[in-house]
Coordinates of N, CA, C and O in Angstrom, one line a residue:
M1 N 8.9 -10.7 -38.2 CA 8.1 -11.7 -37.0 C 7.5 -12.7 -38.0 O 6.7 -12.3 -39.1
E2 N 7.4 -13.9 -37.9 CA 7.1 -14.8 -38.9 C 4.9 -14.7 -38.5 O 5.1 -14.3 -37.4
N3 N 4.3 -15.2 -39.8 CA 3.0 -15.0 -39.6 C 2.7 -15.6 -38.5 O 1.6 -15.1 -37.9
A4 N 2.9 -17.1 -38.2 CA 2.4 -18.1 -37.6 C 2.5 -17.4 -36.0 O 1.8 -17.6 -35.2
L5 N 3.6 -17.0 -35.6 CA 3.9 -16.7 -34.4 C 3.3 -15.5 -34.1 O 2.7 -15.1 -33.0
F6 N 3.2 -14.3 -34.7 CA 2.5 -13.2 -34.5 C 0.5 -13.5 -34.2 O 0.3 -13.1 -33.8
E7 N 0.4 -14.5 -35.1 CA -1.0 -14.8 -34.8 C -1.3 -15.7 -33.6 O -2.3 -15.6 -33.1
D8 N -0.2 -16.5 -33.1 CA -0.1 -16.9 -32.1 C -0.2 -16.1 -31.0 O -0.9 -16.5 -29.7
L9 N 0.7 -14.9 -30.7 CA 0.8 -14.2 -29.9 C -1.1 -13.4 -30.2 O -1.1 -12.8 -28.9
L10 N -1.2 -12.9 -30.8 CA -2.6 -12.3 -31.0 C -3.8 -13.3 -30.3 O -4.5 -12.6 -29.5
Q11 N -3.8 -14.2 -30.7 CA -4.6 -15.2 -30.1 C -4.6 -15.1 -28.4 O -5.4 -15.3 -27.8
S12 N -3.4 -14.9 -28.1 CA -3.0 -15.4 -26.5 C -3.4 -13.8 -25.8 O -4.1 -13.6 -24.8
L13 N -3.3 -12.8 -26.8 CA -3.8 -11.6 -26.0 C -5.5 -11.5 -26.2 O -6.1 -11.3 -25.2
K14 N -5.9 -12.0 -26.9 CA -7.4 -12.3 -27.3 C -7.9 -13.3 -26.1 O -9.0 -12.7 -25.2
E15 N -7.4 -14.1 -25.8 CA -7.5 -15.3 -24.5 C -7.4 -14.7 -23.2 O -8.2 -14.6 -22.3
A16 N -6.3 -13.7 -23.3 CA -6.1 -12.8 -21.8 C -7.3 -12.1 -21.6 O -7.4 -11.7 -20.6
K17 N -7.3 -11.2 -22.9 CA -8.6 -10.3 -22.3 C -9.8 -10.8 -22.1 O -10.7 -10.2 -21.2
A18 N -10.3 -12.0 -22.8 CA -11.4 -12.7 -22.3 C -11.6 -13.1 -21.0 O -12.2 -13.1 -20.2
I19 N -10.2 -13.9 -20.3 CA -10.1 -14.2 -18.9 C -10.5 -13.4 -18.1 O -11.0 -13.3 -17.2
S20 N -9.5 -11.7 -18.2 CA -9.7 -11.0 -17.3 C -11.2 -10.4 -17.4 O -11.5 -9.6 -16.2
K21 N -12.0 -10.5 -18.3 CA -13.5 -10.1 -18.4 C -14.2 -11.1 -18.0 O -15.2 -10.8 -17.6
G22 N -13.6 -12.4 -17.4 CA -14.6 -13.2 -16.9 C -15.3 -14.1 -18.1 O -15.8 -14.9 -17.8
K23 N -15.0 -13.9 -19.1 CA -15.6 -14.6 -20.4 C -15.1 -16.2 -20.4 O -15.7 -16.8 -21.6
L24 N -13.7 -16.4 -20.1 CA -13.3 -17.6 -20.3 C -12.4 -17.7 -19.2 O -11.9 -16.7 -18.7
E25 N -12.5 -19.3 -18.7 CA -11.7 -19.5 -17.7 C -10.1 -19.8 -17.9 O -9.8 -20.4 -19.4
P26 N -9.1 -19.2 -17.3 CA -7.8 -19.7 -17.6 C -7.5 -21.2 -17.9 O -8.0 -22.4 -16.9
S27 N -6.7 -21.8 -18.5 CA -6.6 -23.1 -18.9 C -5.7 -23.3 -17.3 O -5.8 -24.9 -17.2
R28 N -4.6 -22.6 -16.7 CA -4.5 -23.1 -15.5 C -4.2 -22.0 -14.5 O -4.3 -20.9 -15.1
R29 N -4.4 -22.0 -13.2 CA -4.1 -21.2 -12.2 C -2.7 -21.4 -11.3 O -2.6 -22.7 -10.8
F30 N -2.0 -20.5 -10.9 CA -1.1 -20.4 -10.3 C -1.4 -19.6 -8.9 O -1.9 -18.4 -9.1
E31 N -0.9 -20.4 -7.6 CA -1.6 -19.9 -6.4 C 0.2 -19.7 -5.8 O 0.8 -20.6 -5.5
M32 N 0.4 -17.9 -5.3 CA 1.5 -18.0 -4.8 C 1.4 -17.4 -3.5 O 0.5 -16.8 -3.1
L33 N 1.7 -18.7 -2.7 CA 1.4 -18.2 -1.4 C 2.7 -17.6 -0.3 O 4.0 -17.7 -0.5
S34 N 2.2 -16.6 0.1 CA 3.3 -15.3 0.6 C 3.7 -16.1 2.1 O 2.9 -16.7 3.0
T35 N 5.0 -16.0 2.4 CA 5.5 -16.1 3.7 C 4.9 -15.4 4.9 O 4.9 -14.2 4.8
D36 N 4.4 -16.0 5.9 CA 4.0 -15.4 7.1 C 5.4 -14.7 8.0 O 5.9 -15.3 8.5
V37 N 5.8 -13.2 7.6 CA 6.7 -12.9 7.9 C 6.7 -12.8 9.3 O 7.9 -13.1 10.2
K38 N 5.8 -12.6 10.1 CA 5.6 -12.1 11.3 C 6.0 -13.8 12.5 O 6.6 -13.8 13.2
A39 N 5.6 -14.9 12.0 CA 5.5 -16.0 12.0 C 7.3 -16.6 12.4 O 7.7 -17.1 13.0
V40 N 7.8 -16.3 10.9 CA 9.2 -16.3 11.0 C 10.1 -15.6 11.8 O 10.6 -16.2 12.8
R41 N 9.9 -14.3 12.1 CA 10.3 -13.5 13.0 C 10.4 -13.9 14.5 O 11.2 -14.3 15.3
E42 N 9.0 -14.2 14.9 CA 8.9 -14.9 16.1 C 9.3 -16.4 16.5 O 10.0 -16.8 17.2
Q43 N 9.4 -17.0 15.1 CA 10.2 -18.5 15.5 C 11.5 -18.6 15.9 O 11.9 -19.5 16.4
I44 N 12.3 -17.3 15.1 CA 13.6 -17.0 15.5 C 13.9 -16.4 16.8 O 15.1 -16.1 17.2
G45 N 12.8 -15.7 17.5 CA 12.9 -15.0 18.6 C 13.6 -13.5 18.4 O 14.2 -13.1 19.5
L46 N 13.4 -12.6 17.2 CA 13.8 -11.4 17.2 C 13.0 -10.3 17.4 O 11.5 -10.8 16.9
S47 N 13.3 -9.1 18.0 CA 12.2 -8.4 17.8 C 12.1 -7.9 16.4 O 12.8 -7.9 15.5
Q48 N 11.1 -6.8 16.2 CA 11.1 -6.2 15.0 C 12.2 -5.4 14.5 O 13.0 -5.8 13.1
S49 N 12.8 -4.6 15.3 CA 14.4 -4.0 14.6 C 14.9 -4.8 14.5 O 16.1 -5.0 13.6
E50 N 15.4 -5.9 15.5 CA 16.4 -7.0 15.1 C 16.4 -7.9 13.4 O 17.4 -8.0 13.2
F51 N 15.3 -7.9 13.6 CA 14.8 -9.1 12.3 C 15.1 -7.8 11.0 O 15.6 -8.2 10.0
A52 N 14.7 -6.7 11.3 CA 14.9 -5.5 10.0 C 16.3 -5.6 9.6 O 16.6 -5.5 8.5
K53 N 17.2 -5.4 10.6 CA 18.5 -5.3 10.5 C 19.1 -6.5 9.7 O 20.0 -6.4 9.1
L54 N 18.5 -7.8 10.0 CA 19.2 -9.1 9.7 C 18.4 -9.0 8.4 O 19.2 -9.6 7.6
M55 N 17.3 -8.5 7.8 CA 16.8 -8.7 6.6 C 17.3 -7.5 5.9 O 17.5 -7.2 4.4
R56 N 18.2 -6.8 6.3 CA 18.7 -5.3 5.7 C 17.6 -4.8 5.2 O 17.6 -4.0 3.8
V57 N 16.2 -4.4 5.8 CA 14.9 -3.7 5.4 C 14.9 -2.7 6.7 O 15.5 -3.2 7.6
S58 N 14.1 -1.5 6.3 CA 13.6 -0.6 7.3 C 12.6 -1.2 8.0 O 12.1 -2.3 7.8
I59 N 12.4 -0.7 9.3 CA 11.5 -1.4 10.1 C 10.2 -0.9 9.8 O 9.0 -1.9 9.7
K60 N 9.7 0.0 8.7 CA 8.5 0.2 8.4 C 8.2 -0.8 7.3 O 7.1 -1.3 7.3
T61 N 9.2 -1.2 6.3 CA 9.1 -2.4 5.4 C 8.6 -3.6 6.2 O 7.8 -4.3 5.5
L62 N 9.5 -3.9 7.2 CA 9.1 -5.1 8.0 C 7.7 -5.0 8.7 O 6.9 -6.1 8.5
Q63 N 7.4 -3.9 8.8 CA 5.8 -3.7 9.7 C 4.9 -3.8 8.6 O 3.8 -4.3 8.4
N64 N 4.7 -3.6 7.3 CA 4.0 -3.3 6.1 C 3.9 -5.1 5.7 O 3.0 -5.7 5.4
W65 N 5.2 -5.6 5.7 CA 5.1 -7.2 5.7 C 4.4 -7.8 6.4 O 3.2 -8.7 6.3
E66 N 4.5 -7.6 7.7 CA 3.8 -8.6 8.8 C 2.2 -7.9 9.0 O 1.5 -9.0 9.4
Q67 N 2.2 -7.0 8.5 CA 0.4 -6.5 8.5 C 0.1 -6.8 7.0 O -1.3 -6.2 6.7
H68 N 0.5 -7.3 6.0 CA 0.1 -7.8 5.1 C -0.3 -6.4 4.3 O -1.2 -6.9 3.0
R69 N 0.0 -5.5 4.4 CA 0.0 -4.3 3.2 C 0.8 -4.4 1.9 O 0.4 -4.0 1.1
R70 N 2.2 -4.9 2.3 CA 3.2 -5.6 1.3 C 3.5 -6.7 1.5 O 3.3 -7.4 2.6
S71 N 4.2 -7.5 0.2 CA 4.5 -8.5 0.2 C 6.2 -8.4 -0.2 O 6.5 -7.9 -0.9
P72 N 7.0 -9.3 0.6 CA 8.4 -9.0 0.2 C 8.5 -9.8 -1.5 O 7.7 -11.3 -1.3
T73 N 9.3 -9.5 -1.9 CA 9.7 -9.9 -3.4 C 11.0 -10.1 -3.7 O 12.1 -10.1 -2.9
G74 N 11.3 -10.7 -4.6 CA 12.6 -11.1 -4.8 C 13.6 -11.7 -3.9 O 13.3 -12.5 -3.2
P75 N 15.1 -10.9 -3.8 CA 16.1 -11.5 -2.6 C 15.5 -11.8 -1.2 O 15.7 -12.4 -0.3
A76 N 14.5 -10.6 -0.8 CA 14.0 -10.7 0.4 C 12.9 -11.9 0.8 O 13.1 -12.3 1.6
A77 N 12.1 -12.2 -0.5 CA 11.4 -13.3 -0.2 C 12.4 -14.6 -0.2 O 11.9 -15.6 0.6
A78 N 13.0 -14.8 -0.9 CA 13.9 -15.9 -1.0 C 14.8 -16.1 0.2 O 14.7 -17.1 0.8
L79 N 15.3 -15.0 1.0 CA 15.9 -15.0 2.1 C 14.9 -15.5 3.3 O 15.4 -16.1 4.1
L80 N 14.0 -15.0 3.3 CA 12.6 -15.3 4.4 C 12.3 -17.1 4.0 O 12.0 -17.4 5.0
K81 N 12.5 -17.7 2.8 CA 12.0 -18.7 2.6 C 13.5 -19.6 3.5 O 13.3 -20.6 4.0
I82 N 14.5 -19.2 3.2 CA 15.7 -19.7 3.9 C 15.6 -19.6 5.4 O 16.0 -20.5 6.0
V83 N 15.3 -18.5 5.9 CA 15.3 -18.4 7.6 C 14.3 -19.2 7.8 O 14.5 -19.7 9.1
A84 N 13.3 -19.0 7.3 CA 11.7 -20.0 7.7 C 12.6 -21.6 7.5 O 12.2 -22.4 8.9
A85 N 13.2 -22.2 6.9 CA 13.5 -23.5 6.4 C 14.5 -23.8 7.4 O 14.9 -24.9 7.9
A86 N 15.8 -22.9 7.4 CA 16.8 -23.4 8.2 C 17.3 -21.9 9.0 O 18.3 -21.6 8.7
P87 N 16.6 -22.0 10.2 CA 16.8 -20.5 10.9 C 18.4 -20.5 11.6 O 19.0 -19.5 11.7
E88 N 18.9 -21.5 11.9 CA 20.2 -21.7 12.3 C 21.3 -21.5 11.6 O 22.2 -20.5 11.6
V89 N 20.9 -21.7 10.3 CA 21.9 -21.8 9.4 C 21.9 -20.3 9.0 O 23.2 -19.6 8.6
A90 N 20.9 -19.7 8.5 CA 20.8 -18.2 8.2 C 21.1 -17.3 8.9 O 21.9 -16.3 8.5
L91 N 20.8 -17.6 10.5 CA 21.3 -16.9 11.4 C 22.8 -16.7 11.5 O 23.6 -15.2 11.5
R92 N 23.2 -18.0 11.5 CA 24.8 -18.0 11.4 C 25.5 -17.2 10.2 O 26.6 -16.6 10.5
S93 N 24.9 -17.7 9.1 CA 25.5 -16.9 8.1 C 25.8 -15.3 7.7 O 26.4 -14.8 7.5
L94 N 24.3 -14.8 8.1 CA 24.0 -13.6 8.0 C 24.9 -13.0 9.3 O 25.3 -11.6 9.2
H95 N 25.1 -13.5 10.1 CA 25.7 -12.7 11.8 C 27.1 -12.8 11.5 O 27.8 -12.0 11.9
G96 N 27.6 -14.0 10.4 CA 29.2 -14.0 10.5 C 29.6 -13.3 9.4 O 30.8 -13.0 9.4

């Protein structure tokens, strides 16, 4: 590894440590807004069991999402965004 690249990485790690200890403010902050799973489910008028089948997850997983104990990630999060944005298209595609 080039010395300059190593020094950049080392400096980044030092900054990350200082930020995590509250000694330094981050240069930027990203806020990830999670989808309100219960609102999406109610919007399309499905029961928990029907929506869990549609999403291909267990009812327990769906309940954890709805009660904010867990958050959907990856493909499930993407599918939820699609269902929220275009429920008719999503339902037609997933049931077809």
